[in-house]
mmCIF file of C-alpha atoms in Angstrom:
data_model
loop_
_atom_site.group_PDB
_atom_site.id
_atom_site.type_symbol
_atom_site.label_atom_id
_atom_site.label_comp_id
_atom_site.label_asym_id
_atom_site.label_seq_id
_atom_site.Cartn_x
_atom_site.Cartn_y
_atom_site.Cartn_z
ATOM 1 C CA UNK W 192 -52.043 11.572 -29.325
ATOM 2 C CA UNK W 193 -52.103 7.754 -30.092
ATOM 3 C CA UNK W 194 -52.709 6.053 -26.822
ATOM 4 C CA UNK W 195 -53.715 1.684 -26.259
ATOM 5 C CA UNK W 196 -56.680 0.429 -24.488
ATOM 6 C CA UNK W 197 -55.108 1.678 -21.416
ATOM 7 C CA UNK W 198 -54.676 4.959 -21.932
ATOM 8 C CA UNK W 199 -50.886 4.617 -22.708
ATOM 9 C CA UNK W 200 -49.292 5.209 -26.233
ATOM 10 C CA UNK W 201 -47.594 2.024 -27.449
ATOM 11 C CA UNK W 202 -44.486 0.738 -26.193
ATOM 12 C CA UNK W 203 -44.214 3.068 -23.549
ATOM 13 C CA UNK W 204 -43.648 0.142 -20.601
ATOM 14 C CA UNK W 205 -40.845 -1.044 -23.119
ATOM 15 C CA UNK W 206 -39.498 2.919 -23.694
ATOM 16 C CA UNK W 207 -39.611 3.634 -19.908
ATOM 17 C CA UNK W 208 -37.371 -0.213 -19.337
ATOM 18 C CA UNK W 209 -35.141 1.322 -22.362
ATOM 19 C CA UNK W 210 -34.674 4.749 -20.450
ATOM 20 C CA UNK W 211 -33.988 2.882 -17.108
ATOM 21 C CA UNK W 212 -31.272 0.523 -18.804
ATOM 22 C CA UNK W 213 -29.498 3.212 -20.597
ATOM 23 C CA UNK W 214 -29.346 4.990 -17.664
ATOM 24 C CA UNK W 215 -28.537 2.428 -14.970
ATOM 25 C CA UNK W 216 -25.763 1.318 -17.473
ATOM 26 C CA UNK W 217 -24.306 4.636 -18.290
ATOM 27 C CA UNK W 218 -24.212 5.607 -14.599
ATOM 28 C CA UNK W 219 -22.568 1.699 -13.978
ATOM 29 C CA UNK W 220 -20.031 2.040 -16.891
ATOM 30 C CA UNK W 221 -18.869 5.762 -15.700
ATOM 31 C CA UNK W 222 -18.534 4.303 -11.912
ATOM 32 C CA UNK W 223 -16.630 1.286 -12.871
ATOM 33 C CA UNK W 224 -14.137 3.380 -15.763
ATOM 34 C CA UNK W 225 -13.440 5.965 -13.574
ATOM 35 C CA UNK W 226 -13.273 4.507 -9.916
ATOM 36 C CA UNK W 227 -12.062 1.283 -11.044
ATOM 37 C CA UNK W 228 -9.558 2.134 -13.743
ATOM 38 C CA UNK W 229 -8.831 5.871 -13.831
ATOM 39 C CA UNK W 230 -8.491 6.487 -9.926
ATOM 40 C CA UNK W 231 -7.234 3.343 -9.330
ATOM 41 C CA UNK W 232 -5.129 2.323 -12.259
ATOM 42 C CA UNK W 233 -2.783 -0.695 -12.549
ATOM 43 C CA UNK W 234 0.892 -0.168 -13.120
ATOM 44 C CA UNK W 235 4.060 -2.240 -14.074
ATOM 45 C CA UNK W 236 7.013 -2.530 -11.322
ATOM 46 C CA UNK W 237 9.679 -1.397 -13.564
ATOM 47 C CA UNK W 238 12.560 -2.561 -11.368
ATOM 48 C CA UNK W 239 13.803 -4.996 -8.426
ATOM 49 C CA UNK W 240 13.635 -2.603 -5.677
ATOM 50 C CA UNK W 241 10.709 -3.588 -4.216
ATOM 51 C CA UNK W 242 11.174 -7.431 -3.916
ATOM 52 C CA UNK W 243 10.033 -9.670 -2.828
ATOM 53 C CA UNK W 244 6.967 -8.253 -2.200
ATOM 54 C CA UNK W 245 6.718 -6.521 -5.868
ATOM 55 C CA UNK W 246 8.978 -7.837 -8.192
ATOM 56 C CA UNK W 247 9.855 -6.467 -11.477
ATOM 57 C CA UNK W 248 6.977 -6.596 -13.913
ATOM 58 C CA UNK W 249 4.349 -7.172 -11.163
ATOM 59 C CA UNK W 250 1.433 -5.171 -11.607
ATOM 60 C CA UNK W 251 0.100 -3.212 -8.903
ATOM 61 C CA UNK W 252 -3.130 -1.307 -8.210
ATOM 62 C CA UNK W 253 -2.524 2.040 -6.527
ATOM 63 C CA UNK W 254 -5.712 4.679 -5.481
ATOM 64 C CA UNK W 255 -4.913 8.027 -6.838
ATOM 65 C CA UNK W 256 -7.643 9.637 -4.258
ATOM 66 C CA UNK W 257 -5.622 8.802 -1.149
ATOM 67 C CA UNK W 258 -5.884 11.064 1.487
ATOM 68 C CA UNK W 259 -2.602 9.869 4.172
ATOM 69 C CA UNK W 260 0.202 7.994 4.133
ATOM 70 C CA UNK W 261 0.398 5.483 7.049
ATOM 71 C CA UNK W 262 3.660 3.786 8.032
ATOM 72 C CA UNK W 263 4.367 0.810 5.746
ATOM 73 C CA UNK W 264 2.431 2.319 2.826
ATOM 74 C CA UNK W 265 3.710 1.409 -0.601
ATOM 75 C CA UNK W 266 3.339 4.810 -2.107
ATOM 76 C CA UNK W 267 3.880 6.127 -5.907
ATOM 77 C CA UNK W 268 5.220 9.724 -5.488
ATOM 78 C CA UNK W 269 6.496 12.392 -7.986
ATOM 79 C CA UNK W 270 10.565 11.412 -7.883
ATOM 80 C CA UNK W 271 10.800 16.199 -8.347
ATOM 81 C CA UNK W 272 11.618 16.033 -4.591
ATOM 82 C CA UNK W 273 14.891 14.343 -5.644
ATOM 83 C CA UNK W 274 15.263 16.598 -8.817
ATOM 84 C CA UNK W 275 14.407 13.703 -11.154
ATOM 85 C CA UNK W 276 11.638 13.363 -13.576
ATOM 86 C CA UNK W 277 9.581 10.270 -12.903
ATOM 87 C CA UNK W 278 7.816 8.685 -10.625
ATOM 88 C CA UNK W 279 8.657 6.245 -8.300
ATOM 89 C CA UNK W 280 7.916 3.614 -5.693
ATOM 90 C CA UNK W 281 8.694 3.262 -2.574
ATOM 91 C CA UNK W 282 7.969 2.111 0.697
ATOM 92 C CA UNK W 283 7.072 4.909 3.431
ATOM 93 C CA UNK W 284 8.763 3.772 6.685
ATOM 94 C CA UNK W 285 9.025 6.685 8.818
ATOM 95 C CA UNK W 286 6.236 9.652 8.584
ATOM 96 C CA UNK W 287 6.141 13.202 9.855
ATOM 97 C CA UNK W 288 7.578 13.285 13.653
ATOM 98 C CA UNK W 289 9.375 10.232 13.387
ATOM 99 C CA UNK W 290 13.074 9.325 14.336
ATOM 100 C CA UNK W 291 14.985 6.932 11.665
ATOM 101 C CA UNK W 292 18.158 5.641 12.239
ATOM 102 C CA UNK W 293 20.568 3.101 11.897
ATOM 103 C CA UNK W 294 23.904 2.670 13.127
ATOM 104 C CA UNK W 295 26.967 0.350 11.633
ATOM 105 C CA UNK W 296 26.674 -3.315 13.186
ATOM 106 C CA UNK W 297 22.968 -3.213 14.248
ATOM 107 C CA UNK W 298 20.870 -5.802 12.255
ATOM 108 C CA UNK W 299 18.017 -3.415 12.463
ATOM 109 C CA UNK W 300 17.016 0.322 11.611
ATOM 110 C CA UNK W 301 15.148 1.801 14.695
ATOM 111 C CA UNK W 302 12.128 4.178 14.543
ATOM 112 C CA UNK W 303 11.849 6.286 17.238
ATOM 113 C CA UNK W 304 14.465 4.353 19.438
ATOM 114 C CA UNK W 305 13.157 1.001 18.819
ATOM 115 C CA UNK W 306 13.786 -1.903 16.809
ATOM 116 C CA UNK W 307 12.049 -1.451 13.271
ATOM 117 C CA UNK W 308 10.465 -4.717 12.951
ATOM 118 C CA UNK W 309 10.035 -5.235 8.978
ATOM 119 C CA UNK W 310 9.316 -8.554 7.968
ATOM 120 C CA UNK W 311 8.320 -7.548 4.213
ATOM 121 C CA UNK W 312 12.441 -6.524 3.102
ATOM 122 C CA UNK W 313 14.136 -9.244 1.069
ATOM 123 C CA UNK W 314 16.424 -12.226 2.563
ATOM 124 C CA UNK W 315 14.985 -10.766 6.362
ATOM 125 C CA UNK W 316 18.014 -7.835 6.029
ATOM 126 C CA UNK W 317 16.191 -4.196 6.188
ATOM 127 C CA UNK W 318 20.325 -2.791 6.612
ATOM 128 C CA UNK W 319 21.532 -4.038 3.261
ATOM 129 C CA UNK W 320 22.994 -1.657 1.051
ATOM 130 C CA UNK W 321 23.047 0.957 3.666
ATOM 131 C CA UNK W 322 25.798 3.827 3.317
ATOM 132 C CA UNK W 323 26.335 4.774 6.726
ATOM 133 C CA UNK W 324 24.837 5.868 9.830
ATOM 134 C CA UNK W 325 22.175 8.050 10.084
ATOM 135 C CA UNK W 326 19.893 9.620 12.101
ATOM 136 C CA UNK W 327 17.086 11.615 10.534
ATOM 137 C CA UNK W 328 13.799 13.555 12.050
ATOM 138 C CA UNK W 329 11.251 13.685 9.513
ATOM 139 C CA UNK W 330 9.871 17.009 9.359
ATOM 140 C CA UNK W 331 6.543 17.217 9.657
ATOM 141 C CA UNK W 332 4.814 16.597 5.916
ATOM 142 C CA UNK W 333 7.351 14.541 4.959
ATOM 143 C CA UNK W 334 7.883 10.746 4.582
ATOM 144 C CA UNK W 335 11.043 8.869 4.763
ATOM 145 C CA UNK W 336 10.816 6.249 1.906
ATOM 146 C CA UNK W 337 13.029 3.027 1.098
ATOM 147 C CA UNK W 338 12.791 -0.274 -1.394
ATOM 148 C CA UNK W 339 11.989 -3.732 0.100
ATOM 149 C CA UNK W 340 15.208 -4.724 -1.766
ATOM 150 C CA UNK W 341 17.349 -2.644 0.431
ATOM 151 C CA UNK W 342 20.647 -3.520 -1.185
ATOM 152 C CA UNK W 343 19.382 -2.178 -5.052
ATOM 153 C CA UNK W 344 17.041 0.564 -3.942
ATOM 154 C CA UNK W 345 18.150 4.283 -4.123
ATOM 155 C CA UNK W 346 16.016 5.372 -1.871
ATOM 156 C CA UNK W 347 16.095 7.785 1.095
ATOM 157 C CA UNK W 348 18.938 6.841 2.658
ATOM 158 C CA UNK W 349 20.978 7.917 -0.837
ATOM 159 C CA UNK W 350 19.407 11.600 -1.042
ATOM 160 C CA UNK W 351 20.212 13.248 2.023
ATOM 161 C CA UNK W 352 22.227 15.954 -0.331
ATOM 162 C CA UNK W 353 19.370 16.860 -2.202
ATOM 163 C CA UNK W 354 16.403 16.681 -0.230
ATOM 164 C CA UNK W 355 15.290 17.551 3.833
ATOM 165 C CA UNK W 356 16.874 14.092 5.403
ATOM 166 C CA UNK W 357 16.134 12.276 2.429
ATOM 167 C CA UNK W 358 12.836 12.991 2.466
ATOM 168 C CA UNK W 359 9.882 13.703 0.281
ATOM 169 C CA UNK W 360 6.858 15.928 0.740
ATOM 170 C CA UNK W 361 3.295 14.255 1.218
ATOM 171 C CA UNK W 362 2.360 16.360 -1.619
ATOM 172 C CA UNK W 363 4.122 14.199 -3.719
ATOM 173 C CA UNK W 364 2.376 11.376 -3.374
ATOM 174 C CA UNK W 365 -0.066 10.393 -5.830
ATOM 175 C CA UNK W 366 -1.685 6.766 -4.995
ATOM 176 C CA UNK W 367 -1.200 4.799 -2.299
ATOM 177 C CA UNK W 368 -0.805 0.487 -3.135
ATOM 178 C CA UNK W 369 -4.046 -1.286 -2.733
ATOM 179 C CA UNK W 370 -5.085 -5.014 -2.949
ATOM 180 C CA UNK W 371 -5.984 -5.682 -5.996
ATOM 181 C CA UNK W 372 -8.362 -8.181 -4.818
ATOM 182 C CA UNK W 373 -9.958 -5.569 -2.320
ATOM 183 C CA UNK W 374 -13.758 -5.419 -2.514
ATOM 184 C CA UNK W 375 -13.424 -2.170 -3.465
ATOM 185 C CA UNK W 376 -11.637 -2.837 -6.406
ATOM 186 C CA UNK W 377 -13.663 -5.817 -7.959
ATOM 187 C CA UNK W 378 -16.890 -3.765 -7.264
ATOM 188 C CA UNK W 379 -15.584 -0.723 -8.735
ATOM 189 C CA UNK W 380 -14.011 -2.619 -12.422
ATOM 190 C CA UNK W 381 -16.946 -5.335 -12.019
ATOM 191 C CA UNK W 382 -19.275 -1.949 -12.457
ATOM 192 C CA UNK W 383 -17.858 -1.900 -15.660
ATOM 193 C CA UNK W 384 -18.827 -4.569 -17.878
ATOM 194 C CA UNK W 385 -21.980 -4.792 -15.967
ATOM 195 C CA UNK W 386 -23.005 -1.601 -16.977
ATOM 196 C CA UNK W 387 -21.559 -2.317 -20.576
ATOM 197 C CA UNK W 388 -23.717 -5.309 -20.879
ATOM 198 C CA UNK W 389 -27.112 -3.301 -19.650
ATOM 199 C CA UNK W 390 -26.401 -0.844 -22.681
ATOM 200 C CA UNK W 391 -26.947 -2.608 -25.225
ATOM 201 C CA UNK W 392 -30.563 -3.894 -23.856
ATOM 202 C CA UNK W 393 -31.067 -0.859 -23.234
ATOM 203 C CA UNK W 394 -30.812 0.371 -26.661
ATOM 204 C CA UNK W 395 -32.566 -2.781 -28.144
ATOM 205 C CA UNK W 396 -35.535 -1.867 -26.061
ATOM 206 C CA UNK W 397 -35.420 1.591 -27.140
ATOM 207 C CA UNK W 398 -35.821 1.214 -30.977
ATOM 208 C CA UNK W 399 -38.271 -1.338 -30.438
ATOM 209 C CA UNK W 400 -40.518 1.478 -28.269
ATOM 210 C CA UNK W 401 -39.712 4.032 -31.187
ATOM 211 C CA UNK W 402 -40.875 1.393 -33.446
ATOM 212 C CA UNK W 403 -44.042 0.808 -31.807
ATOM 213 C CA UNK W 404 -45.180 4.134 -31.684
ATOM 214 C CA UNK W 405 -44.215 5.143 -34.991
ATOM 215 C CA UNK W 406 -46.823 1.689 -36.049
ATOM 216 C CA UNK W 407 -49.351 3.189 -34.302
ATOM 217 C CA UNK W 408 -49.536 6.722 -35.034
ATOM 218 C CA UNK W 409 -49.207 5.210 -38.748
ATOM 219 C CA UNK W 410 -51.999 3.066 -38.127
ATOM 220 C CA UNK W 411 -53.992 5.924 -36.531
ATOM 221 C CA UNK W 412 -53.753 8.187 -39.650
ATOM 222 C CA UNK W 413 -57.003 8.533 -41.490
ATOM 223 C CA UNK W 414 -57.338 7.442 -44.804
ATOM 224 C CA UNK W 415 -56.628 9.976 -47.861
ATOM 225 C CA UNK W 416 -59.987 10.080 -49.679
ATOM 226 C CA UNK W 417 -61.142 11.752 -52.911
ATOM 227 C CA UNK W 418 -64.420 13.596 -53.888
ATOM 228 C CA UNK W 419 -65.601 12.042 -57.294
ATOM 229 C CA UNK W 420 -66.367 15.682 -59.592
ATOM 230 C CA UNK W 421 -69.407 15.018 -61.648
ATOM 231 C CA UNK W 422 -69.708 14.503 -64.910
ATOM 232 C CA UNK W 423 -65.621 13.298 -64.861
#
């Protein structure tokens, strides 16, 4: 074995720096890919129902590994509950247990006989575009689910013939709306191109180590000789 004055082959401080950046930047890259982009990818609001707060074309961040749905969630949910084949968005006003209701000539939909106060709906009316009265328990599992843009959003209050209420199942759901500028977020996609950028050091160092050892063990390799023959 070819080893310096130290007792170390050559290169190694540079091969173990090479082995810590390649690592460190894989383990940073994978982070940042997955967590920032794969479990929390961004998507396009395809339509107007969800104005003002999401207008068509917005992009929004949802979390695929949510775990509940809280009242007021935007949530992207599997449209099946409604026999259609897409997913959708919508806003979750009324959750498992919960009374919605509205009646003709109130200004307001009440949850669980009070005044829904919900100061996100477009032009301050959260009763535009609605059909009729209703009065719906949400079974328990279930979320009742409407657009911001209540007088263009087919929502819950249009499905009562072809699901529980109008409802959908929390099963459904598959991300939950999250700031895009939550720390979360940023650290998770800043991971990234961190980790991309420690890679390529990383690599650099590594050939140079390889390099360095292969010098030495080159330069450690006695010296072909030849036996003169007598009389040749």
């Amino acid at each position: 074995m070819i080893v310096g004055t130290q007792g170390r082959w050559p290169g190694r401080r540079l091969g173990v720096a090479a082995v810590a950046l390649l690592v460190l930047g894989g383990v940073l890259s994978c982070v940042g890919g997955l967590g920032g982009y794969f479990f929390m990818p961004t998507r396009v609001m395809p339509s107007d129902h969800m104005r003002p707060s999401h207008p068509a074309g917005g992009s929004m961040v949802f979390n695929l590994l949510v775990t509940g749905v809280d009242r007021g969630d935007v949530v992207l949910f599997d449209a099946g509950a409604w026999g259609e084949r897409h997913l959708s968005v919508e806003r979750a006003v009324a959750v498992g247990g919960d009374r919605i209701a509205y009646t003709p000539g109130d200004r307001t939909l009440t949850l669980n006989g009070k005044p829904l106060d919900e100061p996100y709906v477009l032009n301050g009316d959260p009763v535009a575009g609605s059909p009729g009265a209703f009065s719906v328990k949400v079974p328990e599992g279930r979320l009742f689910v409407l657009g911001d843009n209540r007088g263009n959003s087919a929502d819950s209050r249009y499905r009562f013939d072809v699901a529980e209420g109008g409802t959908v199942p929390v099963s459904a759901v598959k991300g939950a709306l999250i700031d895009e500028d939550a720390p979360v977020v940023v650290g998770l996609r800043s991971a990234l191109p961190l980790g991309g950028g420690l890679l390529l050091p990383g690599a650099v160092s590594g050939v140079a180590a390889l390099r360095l050892r292969r010098r030495a063990v080159a330069a450690a390799a006695p010296t072909a000789y030849t036996v003169p023959v007598p009389g040749v």
